[in-house]
XYZ file of C-alpha atoms in Angstrom:
625
model
C 0.000 0.000 0.000
C 1.178 3.501 -0.831
C -0.856 5.442 1.715
C 0.487 6.788 5.005
C -1.818 4.420 6.866
C -0.554 1.497 4.835
C 3.074 2.351 5.464
C 2.473 2.365 9.197
C 1.033 -1.130 9.039
C 4.314 -2.513 7.738
C 5.527 -5.910 8.856
C 8.666 -6.456 10.856
C 10.520 -7.913 7.878
C 10.287 -4.587 6.047
C 11.864 -2.834 9.011
C 14.610 -5.469 9.245
C 15.797 -4.701 5.726
C 16.505 -1.114 6.788
C 18.580 -1.995 9.847
C 22.320 -1.528 9.398
C 23.759 -4.881 10.508
C 26.344 -7.529 9.666
C 25.120 -10.982 8.526
C 25.681 -12.305 12.066
C 23.763 -9.404 13.581
C 20.944 -9.814 11.067
C 20.591 -13.432 12.150
C 20.106 -12.243 15.736
C 17.458 -9.779 14.555
C 15.640 -12.599 12.747
C 15.651 -14.695 15.929
C 14.215 -11.826 17.988
C 11.539 -11.147 15.373
C 10.576 -14.811 15.014
C 7.402 -16.194 16.540
C 9.322 -19.408 17.349
C 12.940 -18.469 18.130
C 13.594 -21.893 19.658
C 13.149 -23.610 16.288
C 15.579 -21.200 14.669
C 18.211 -21.919 17.296
C 17.593 -25.674 17.277
C 18.503 -25.721 13.607
C 21.962 -24.494 14.563
C 22.263 -26.278 17.943
C 20.362 -29.609 17.939
C 21.778 -30.584 21.354
C 20.035 -28.799 24.277
C 23.244 -28.186 26.219
C 24.956 -26.663 23.183
C 22.021 -24.321 22.615
C 22.001 -23.077 26.211
C 25.760 -22.538 26.085
C 25.665 -20.728 22.760
C 26.774 -17.073 22.554
C 23.270 -16.172 21.396
C 21.986 -16.491 24.948
C 24.372 -13.743 26.040
C 22.189 -11.332 24.079
C 19.417 -10.075 26.421
C 16.849 -9.928 23.610
C 17.530 -13.524 22.535
C 17.494 -14.539 26.217
C 14.052 -12.937 26.465
C 12.706 -14.393 23.216
C 13.795 -17.912 24.130
C 12.345 -17.580 27.626
C 8.995 -16.484 26.185
C 9.038 -19.365 23.709
C 9.769 -21.975 26.385
C 7.096 -20.597 28.700
C 4.400 -21.140 26.050
C 5.108 -24.854 25.856
C 5.271 -26.862 29.059
C 7.058 -29.726 27.315
C 9.620 -28.043 25.069
C 11.967 -27.140 27.922
C 12.056 -30.569 29.607
C 15.125 -31.843 27.705
C 16.984 -28.692 28.703
C 16.640 -29.330 32.423
C 19.210 -32.103 32.080
C 21.733 -29.439 31.125
C 21.737 -28.356 34.753
C 23.050 -31.667 36.044
C 26.589 -31.126 34.852
C 26.944 -27.580 36.137
C 29.735 -26.695 38.531
C 30.746 -23.346 40.110
C 33.762 -22.707 37.867
C 31.753 -23.290 34.703
C 31.983 -19.973 32.777
C 28.394 -20.406 31.599
C 27.095 -21.766 34.890
C 25.667 -18.564 36.338
C 24.038 -17.574 33.057
C 22.361 -20.980 32.771
C 21.151 -20.824 36.356
C 19.669 -17.364 35.833
C 17.851 -18.518 32.713
C 16.430 -21.614 34.377
C 15.401 -19.706 37.510
C 13.531 -17.209 35.320
C 11.894 -20.067 33.424
C 10.934 -21.714 36.724
C 9.020 -18.589 37.737
C 7.240 -18.504 34.374
C 6.335 -22.175 34.766
C 5.522 -21.801 38.488
C 7.704 -24.857 39.076
C 11.135 -24.897 40.818
C 13.224 -26.424 38.035
C 16.462 -25.476 39.803
C 16.739 -27.444 43.030
C 18.242 -26.030 46.220
C 21.188 -28.427 46.117
C 22.240 -27.037 42.718
C 21.979 -23.457 43.958
C 23.918 -24.364 47.086
C 26.899 -25.412 44.967
C 26.952 -21.903 43.488
C 26.372 -20.041 46.758
C 29.740 -18.246 46.537
C 29.570 -17.618 42.780
C 26.907 -14.904 42.709
C 28.432 -11.392 42.490
C 27.335 -8.920 45.142
C 24.814 -6.250 44.211
C 24.159 -7.805 40.806
C 21.124 -8.816 38.732
C 22.143 -12.447 39.254
C 22.191 -12.191 43.055
C 18.815 -10.436 43.127
C 17.446 -13.031 40.715
C 18.534 -15.694 43.211
C 16.904 -13.707 46.022
C 13.611 -13.436 44.105
C 13.664 -17.126 43.220
C 14.219 -18.245 46.808
C 11.472 -15.976 48.134
C 9.026 -17.028 45.417
C 9.431 -20.741 46.089
C 9.775 -20.280 49.876
C 13.335 -21.627 49.975
C 15.762 -20.692 52.745
C 17.957 -17.597 52.291
C 20.397 -18.384 55.064
C 23.059 -20.283 53.101
C 23.849 -17.424 50.722
C 26.245 -14.744 52.052
C 25.645 -12.557 48.998
C 22.034 -12.026 50.091
C 23.009 -10.342 53.359
C 22.627 -6.955 51.649
C 18.936 -7.679 51.173
C 18.244 -8.495 54.820
C 16.415 -5.168 55.509
C 14.047 -5.876 52.616
C 13.533 -9.461 53.726
C 12.668 -8.283 57.228
C 10.141 -5.765 55.926
C 8.459 -8.298 53.688
C 8.298 -10.969 56.386
C 7.011 -8.532 59.004
C 4.415 -6.982 56.706
C 0.867 -7.399 57.952
C -2.094 -8.019 55.650
C -3.731 -4.840 54.414
C -7.351 -4.307 55.275
C -8.998 -5.141 52.000
C -12.595 -5.827 51.014
C -12.675 -8.168 48.004
C -16.373 -7.555 47.426
C -15.661 -3.872 46.796
C -13.994 -2.291 43.771
C -10.216 -1.790 44.081
C -7.394 -0.883 41.703
C -3.697 -1.771 41.534
C -1.732 0.636 39.320
C 1.916 -0.013 38.468
C 4.605 2.654 38.234
C 7.937 1.062 37.310
C 9.682 4.327 36.435
C 9.362 6.784 39.285
C 7.665 6.922 42.660
C 4.585 8.949 43.693
C 6.335 9.798 46.959
C 9.503 11.117 45.247
C 8.075 13.459 42.598
C 10.663 15.597 40.817
C 13.560 13.352 41.813
C 15.213 10.617 39.785
C 12.664 9.161 37.354
C 9.629 10.538 39.191
C 7.988 12.990 36.827
C 4.611 13.721 35.292
C 3.282 10.167 35.406
C 4.088 9.923 39.121
C 2.139 13.143 39.676
C -0.775 11.907 37.592
C -1.060 8.551 39.371
C -0.821 10.259 42.749
C -3.669 12.634 41.897
C -5.725 10.000 40.067
C -5.549 7.666 43.056
C -6.749 10.419 45.361
C -9.574 11.452 43.029
C -10.804 7.887 42.477
C -11.112 7.165 46.189
C -12.586 10.579 47.018
C -15.265 10.105 44.381
C -16.314 6.837 46.071
C -16.224 5.169 42.637
C -13.355 2.945 43.775
C -12.962 1.862 47.375
C -9.160 1.397 47.403
C -6.266 2.324 45.138
C -2.809 0.767 45.460
C 0.114 2.301 43.568
C 3.055 -0.090 43.295
C 6.477 1.328 42.426
C 10.102 0.227 42.804
C 13.219 1.188 44.687
C 16.421 0.232 42.926
C 18.481 -1.894 45.302
C 21.548 -1.461 43.122
C 21.630 1.816 45.072
C 21.021 2.077 48.809
C 17.402 2.810 49.658
C 17.150 0.521 52.652
C 15.166 3.034 54.710
C 12.189 3.109 52.354
C 9.113 1.411 53.890
C 7.242 -1.308 52.037
C 3.804 0.224 52.614
C 2.902 3.887 53.075
C -0.460 5.576 53.297
C -0.918 8.442 50.828
C -4.515 8.957 51.921
C -6.852 6.700 53.867
C -7.838 4.647 50.829
C -4.789 5.294 48.634
C -1.779 3.172 49.553
C 1.754 3.270 48.123
C 3.593 -0.054 47.915
C 7.333 0.341 47.288
C 8.933 -2.884 46.122
C 12.685 -3.579 46.371
C 14.145 -4.581 43.016
C 17.496 -4.562 41.224
C 16.822 -2.387 38.182
C 20.407 -1.424 37.389
C 21.077 -1.188 33.649
C 18.101 -3.352 32.623
C 15.617 -0.476 32.573
C 13.407 -2.269 30.078
C 13.294 -5.366 32.352
C 14.318 -7.446 29.336
C 16.101 -10.141 31.366
C 14.677 -9.396 34.805
C 10.920 -9.332 34.191
C 10.354 -12.853 35.544
C 12.055 -11.937 38.816
C 9.937 -8.779 38.972
C 6.818 -10.902 38.628
C 8.092 -13.122 41.428
C 8.692 -10.183 43.779
C 5.310 -8.597 43.086
C 3.635 -11.955 43.667
C 5.495 -12.469 46.966
C 4.522 -9.041 48.286
C 0.879 -9.237 47.165
C 0.553 -12.644 48.810
C 2.123 -11.373 52.022
C -0.242 -8.384 52.081
C -3.146 -10.709 51.173
C -3.989 -8.337 48.380
C -5.576 -9.015 44.993
C -7.374 -5.895 43.701
C -10.089 -6.217 41.054
C -8.197 -4.416 38.269
C -4.496 -4.149 37.378
C -3.350 -1.173 35.268
C 0.005 -0.923 33.439
C 1.291 2.010 31.398
C 4.421 1.028 29.461
C 5.072 -1.211 26.471
C 7.861 -3.171 28.100
C 8.536 -6.529 29.671
C 7.610 -5.313 33.148
C 4.075 -4.577 31.936
C 3.912 -7.875 30.079
C 4.945 -9.735 33.228
C 2.167 -7.974 35.161
C -0.326 -9.016 32.474
C 0.789 -12.613 33.048
C 0.530 -12.144 36.801
C -2.986 -10.790 36.399
C -3.932 -13.875 34.418
C -2.435 -16.144 37.080
C -4.355 -14.290 39.791
C -7.538 -14.157 37.690
C -7.600 -10.389 37.373
C -8.037 -8.333 34.172
C -5.232 -5.971 33.192
C -5.746 -2.563 31.584
C -3.038 -1.171 29.287
C -2.476 2.499 28.527
C -1.183 2.410 24.960
C 0.942 5.015 23.172
C 2.275 4.862 19.575
C 5.816 3.813 20.480
C 8.177 2.495 19.221
C 6.237 2.452 15.939
C 6.249 6.232 15.613
C 10.061 6.330 15.432
C 10.201 3.493 12.891
C 8.528 5.479 10.095
C 9.283 9.051 9.038
C 6.081 11.059 9.406
C 6.813 13.309 6.414
C 8.387 10.934 3.875
C 6.339 7.910 5.041
C 9.434 5.756 4.630
C 10.901 3.230 7.018
C 13.583 4.955 9.096
C 16.985 3.203 8.988
C 18.351 2.198 12.395
C 21.571 0.679 13.641
C 21.792 -2.820 15.084
C 21.256 -1.871 18.746
C 18.276 0.329 17.899
C 16.879 -2.350 15.609
C 16.895 -4.955 18.376
C 15.141 -2.581 20.754
C 12.432 -1.571 18.257
C 11.681 -5.101 17.084
C 11.506 -6.353 20.646
C 9.083 -3.601 21.648
C 6.842 -4.359 18.676
C 6.724 -7.996 19.797
C 5.899 -6.937 23.353
C 3.138 -4.670 22.042
C 1.480 -7.505 20.143
C 1.553 -9.757 23.198
C 0.213 -6.999 25.448
C -2.732 -6.276 23.159
C -3.599 -9.964 23.091
C -3.415 -10.431 26.861
C -5.020 -7.299 28.309
C -8.639 -6.956 29.351
C -8.956 -3.404 28.056
C -6.958 -0.715 26.265
C -6.816 3.000 27.040
C -5.356 5.632 24.728
C -4.361 9.133 25.807
C -6.204 12.021 24.158
C -9.204 12.490 21.885
C -10.263 11.807 18.294
C -7.014 12.983 16.702
C -4.932 10.853 19.064
C -7.203 7.849 18.470
C -6.737 8.090 14.710
C -2.973 8.098 15.142
C -3.089 5.169 17.570
C -5.180 3.103 15.145
C -2.643 3.809 12.414
C 0.141 2.319 14.492
C -1.923 -0.468 16.055
C -4.422 -1.735 13.460
C -4.940 -4.716 15.783
C -7.143 -2.465 17.907
C -9.848 -2.642 15.244
C -9.768 -6.419 15.164
C -9.609 -7.107 18.893
C -12.124 -9.462 20.429
C -15.647 -8.150 19.974
C -16.651 -5.578 22.586
C -13.262 -5.706 24.299
C -13.103 -2.271 25.938
C -11.047 0.346 24.071
C -11.385 4.019 24.897
C -9.496 7.309 24.646
C -9.243 9.276 27.906
C -7.141 12.380 28.377
C -5.026 12.700 31.479
C -5.874 15.485 33.901
C -4.861 17.431 36.992
C -6.296 18.490 40.317
C -7.238 22.064 39.442
C -7.784 22.991 43.102
C -4.189 22.543 44.344
C -2.860 24.105 46.527
C -5.412 25.513 48.982
C -4.488 27.378 52.170
C -0.716 26.953 52.119
C 1.479 30.004 51.711
C 5.112 30.776 50.917
C 7.262 33.874 50.587
C 8.001 33.611 46.884
C 10.676 36.319 46.971
C 12.649 34.346 49.563
C 12.194 31.117 47.618
C 13.568 32.609 44.400
C 16.474 34.495 45.983
C 17.480 31.884 48.576
C 21.224 31.355 48.914
C 20.539 27.682 49.634
C 19.930 27.101 45.916
C 22.876 26.391 43.634
C 21.825 29.463 41.668
C 19.308 32.112 42.681
C 17.577 35.221 41.358
C 19.226 38.542 42.119
C 16.697 40.600 44.159
C 16.965 43.419 41.620
C 15.623 41.004 38.950
C 12.535 39.891 40.891
C 10.330 42.140 38.760
C 11.236 40.336 35.528
C 8.755 37.746 34.199
C 9.631 34.033 34.455
C 10.179 31.171 32.080
C 9.438 28.046 34.132
C 10.334 24.421 33.431
C 9.373 21.544 35.751
C 10.464 17.923 35.466
C 13.013 15.255 36.214
C 16.521 16.043 35.036
C 16.995 13.730 32.081
C 18.327 14.196 28.516
C 14.844 13.435 27.146
C 13.470 16.385 29.111
C 15.894 18.801 27.443
C 16.743 21.173 30.309
C 20.351 21.411 29.157
C 19.248 22.572 25.693
C 16.781 25.000 27.260
C 19.501 26.647 29.336
C 21.587 27.119 26.184
C 18.598 28.455 24.235
C 17.775 30.848 27.079
C 21.205 32.386 26.559
C 21.373 32.221 22.748
C 17.933 33.794 22.276
C 18.767 36.697 24.560
C 15.699 35.841 26.636
C 17.726 36.389 29.825
C 17.674 40.135 29.120
C 13.892 40.207 29.610
C 13.134 37.025 31.581
C 14.305 34.957 34.523
C 14.569 31.194 34.042
C 13.346 28.840 36.782
C 14.022 25.108 36.520
C 12.432 22.842 39.142
C 13.519 19.221 39.387
C 16.178 16.702 40.261
C 17.766 15.212 43.338
C 20.749 17.457 44.050
C 21.848 15.590 47.182
C 21.859 12.095 45.670
C 21.816 12.591 41.895
C 21.503 9.737 39.452
C 23.584 9.733 36.270
C 21.226 11.960 34.279
C 20.926 14.443 37.129
C 24.671 14.469 37.707
C 25.333 15.174 34.020
C 22.958 18.135 34.040
C 24.364 19.552 37.273
C 27.896 19.391 35.863
C 26.787 21.079 32.643
C 24.872 23.719 34.594
C 27.943 24.538 36.672
C 30.223 24.878 33.652
C 27.694 26.818 31.574
C 26.895 29.354 34.294
C 30.594 29.786 34.969
C 31.327 30.618 31.332
C 28.176 32.741 30.855
C 28.145 34.895 33.955
C 25.559 37.255 32.486
C 22.957 34.546 33.262
C 23.741 34.581 36.974
C 21.063 36.470 38.838
C 18.488 35.641 36.154
C 18.538 31.880 36.695
C 17.381 29.755 39.616
C 17.362 25.987 39.971
C 15.145 24.534 42.699
C 15.557 20.778 43.362
C 12.554 18.481 43.025
C 9.805 19.373 45.499
C 6.326 17.914 46.134
C 3.738 18.687 43.487
C 1.685 20.941 45.749
C 4.789 23.096 46.299
C 5.388 23.390 42.541
C 1.814 24.571 42.096
C 2.170 27.039 44.941
C 5.387 28.459 43.465
C 3.693 28.880 40.077
C 0.668 30.535 41.641
C 2.778 32.973 43.644
C 4.944 33.842 40.632
C 1.822 34.816 38.743
C 0.966 37.267 41.503
C 4.337 39.009 41.404
C 3.979 42.654 40.457
C 5.890 44.713 37.878
C 6.256 41.966 35.252
C 5.547 43.712 31.952
C 5.499 40.490 29.920
C 3.509 37.308 30.645
C 5.072 34.356 32.429
C 5.904 31.383 30.206
C 5.892 27.677 30.911
C 8.406 26.128 28.498
C 8.331 22.343 27.985
C 11.746 21.420 26.593
C 11.009 17.750 25.811
C 11.436 16.835 22.148
C 8.242 14.783 22.504
C 5.760 14.786 25.357
C 3.104 12.083 25.365
C 0.749 14.339 27.273
C 2.438 16.738 29.687
C 0.964 16.905 33.189
C 3.320 19.730 34.191
C 2.107 21.772 31.207
C -1.532 21.418 32.270
C -0.670 22.470 35.813
C 1.128 25.596 34.624
C -1.680 26.515 32.230
C -4.334 26.373 34.935
C -2.171 28.704 37.036
C -2.165 31.287 34.229
C 1.136 30.598 32.482
C 1.262 30.770 28.699
C 2.642 27.384 27.665
C 5.097 26.596 24.882
C 5.173 22.863 24.149
C 6.521 20.388 21.580
C 4.665 19.643 18.370
C 5.580 15.977 18.688
C 3.418 13.865 20.967
C 0.106 14.661 22.606
C 0.464 18.332 23.594
C -1.271 19.435 20.386
C -4.461 17.773 21.620
C -5.005 20.630 24.073
C -2.768 23.512 22.933
C -4.018 25.398 19.886
C -1.121 27.412 18.525
C -1.695 31.125 19.039
C -5.035 30.652 20.824
C -4.238 29.173 24.236
C -0.484 28.619 23.933
C 2.237 27.854 21.420
C 3.736 24.766 19.765
C 7.251 24.405 18.397
C 9.993 21.985 17.446
C 12.147 20.981 20.424
C 14.705 18.691 18.806
C 17.768 20.828 19.470
C 19.050 24.099 20.925
C 18.336 26.021 17.733
C 14.715 24.816 17.656
C 14.221 25.988 21.232
C 15.950 29.287 20.543
C 13.561 29.842 17.632
C 10.512 28.992 19.779
C 11.618 31.407 22.497
C 12.251 34.203 19.999
C 8.936 33.674 18.203
C 7.009 33.657 21.479
C 8.619 36.875 22.694
C 8.106 38.480 19.265
C 4.410 37.559 19.405
C 4.032 39.265 22.792
C 5.753 42.380 21.460
C 3.621 42.491 18.309
C 0.284 41.572 19.917
C 0.218 42.855 23.519
C -3.581 43.024 23.505
C -3.861 39.287 22.816
C -1.899 38.265 25.899
C -4.817 38.379 28.328
C -6.968 36.349 25.949
C -4.245 33.694 25.712
C -4.142 33.416 29.501
C -7.922 33.179 29.827
C -8.186 30.566 27.079
C -5.381 28.582 28.693
C -7.108 28.449 32.072
C -10.514 27.747 30.518
C -9.165 24.805 28.486
C -7.879 23.025 31.573
C -10.815 23.811 33.846
C -13.385 22.593 31.331
C -11.665 19.551 29.843
C -8.861 18.326 32.104
C -9.994 18.478 35.715
C -9.036 15.353 37.645
C -12.535 15.052 39.101
C -14.066 14.575 35.646
C -11.196 12.456 34.327
C -11.300 10.081 37.317
C -14.994 9.356 36.704
C -14.158 8.334 33.133
C -11.429 6.008 34.411
C -13.769 4.423 36.965
C -16.452 3.871 34.328
C -13.922 2.251 32.003
C -12.631 -0.038 34.753
C -16.183 -1.253 35.362
C -16.593 -1.970 31.652
C -13.437 -4.079 31.770
C -14.704 -5.986 34.803
C -18.024 -6.673 33.101
C -16.269 -7.790 29.915
C -14.006 -10.089 31.911
C -17.043 -11.802 33.429
C -18.571 -12.543 30.018
């Protein structure tokens, strides 16, 4: 087909031809893309032990594909169990084989690796590694003893918390929700990976329980035990009927959970069993192996799973203007193909699908996922926009002048510049969020002569890699561009209500001749909770054209849209916005009013939460059919 829609519905083989790869690499891509990777590998390695010891299994995507293939067939893996009998601690492939078989055991719900085999390897597991945490998860899942393994001593605080956890008061006859947040934490908003989605789930959970539509909401997130977070409690109350569950897990470098998803499923299962908890609906929000493992867990626990679906990675596989397949390198090709496979499995296994946005967003989603039109008859599929609590904050107060000029910040506003308007940016410090490019564009555009720049986000005390990179850049850039000092302030991540309060107080500052701007520096924003929050506080928002922001910002009517791919794009957007204000001063008030009206009428959390609750009930009713 020659149409745009037809090009989107390409098969994986078409994409494979555009991946830059050697013949050996292309063979790996074919294995990952195959519906039966085991058969492909058996053709090369007819003996089970040779297959398991092959270099292919060192590739995380092949590891994953083979694991998925085995787990579909309860008989295909039986000959491979014998491969474990000859293992010994000095075997260079021993630990890899054990990890694979432990993961398969969890998928099969059968302890294929016996304790006596693990005992032989008790000193072989590296400390603070995916392998040692995989062992830990396996032993907990099958109720084996932890005592014989010195490497697990690090996890003792987590073990204690899990074992001492008391069942949560839960009423199975009522309607409850378990929502998963595997990137971020609702109790750590603005720090690490905790950004807009963390804020949204926090507010959605509150709104659902306040509305009485859902009796209990549980938000399950992770702490990464590859770093030290031993003081974090397992269960915390956000509100009376909204509970945060923070699960220990070794995330490390496997942020897509490609090799670790089985162990994640094991840990979630252990904790839910200990808390005697099995809510009516599970909700996942990423196309990755963590979400797929939760879909499997839901099936095991006889609970339907809802998936929030976005057009990734498909969107980056086809050029939107030329309609051609975009060439990728080998590493990118593996990632894209794997995600497409995960997406297909997720659509087949979920009880309902939610898209973000309205009619325009739905059309785009159907282009990338034509399967949505051929799903099982009446299987719930609906588009719901995300929203915000438009009433935050209430009676709290701060001295905004002191906040902006505080010497406790790395950089602060010079008191003589307090009367200048503000460009505000809120979010986690990550390359995808583009704060580094924004700081450069702020200088290059000359915006600092008229505006102050306020960036809110990041953990300054215990930065992760992305935060540390930005902080180092910030230090060097401000040192070499001293004219920015006094017009730039960076406030570390603070609770959402404090962000809203800061924005509200800034809008009440006197003497600003130009309007305050909220500038979203992400190249693509799927929706943009922080943008909505700034708009309802009266900021004029500038957001990216790519993604879902265009569903609520109409360029020149209630905000502005621009390209955000690089520094020059952002510089252009800043210049054009300031030029518009200079040329059309009488339109500024109308922009503000339209901005506030858009959010109040269409994106209030109260209204959005009712739509979510109604959809969840549809899924429950469908699941009973």
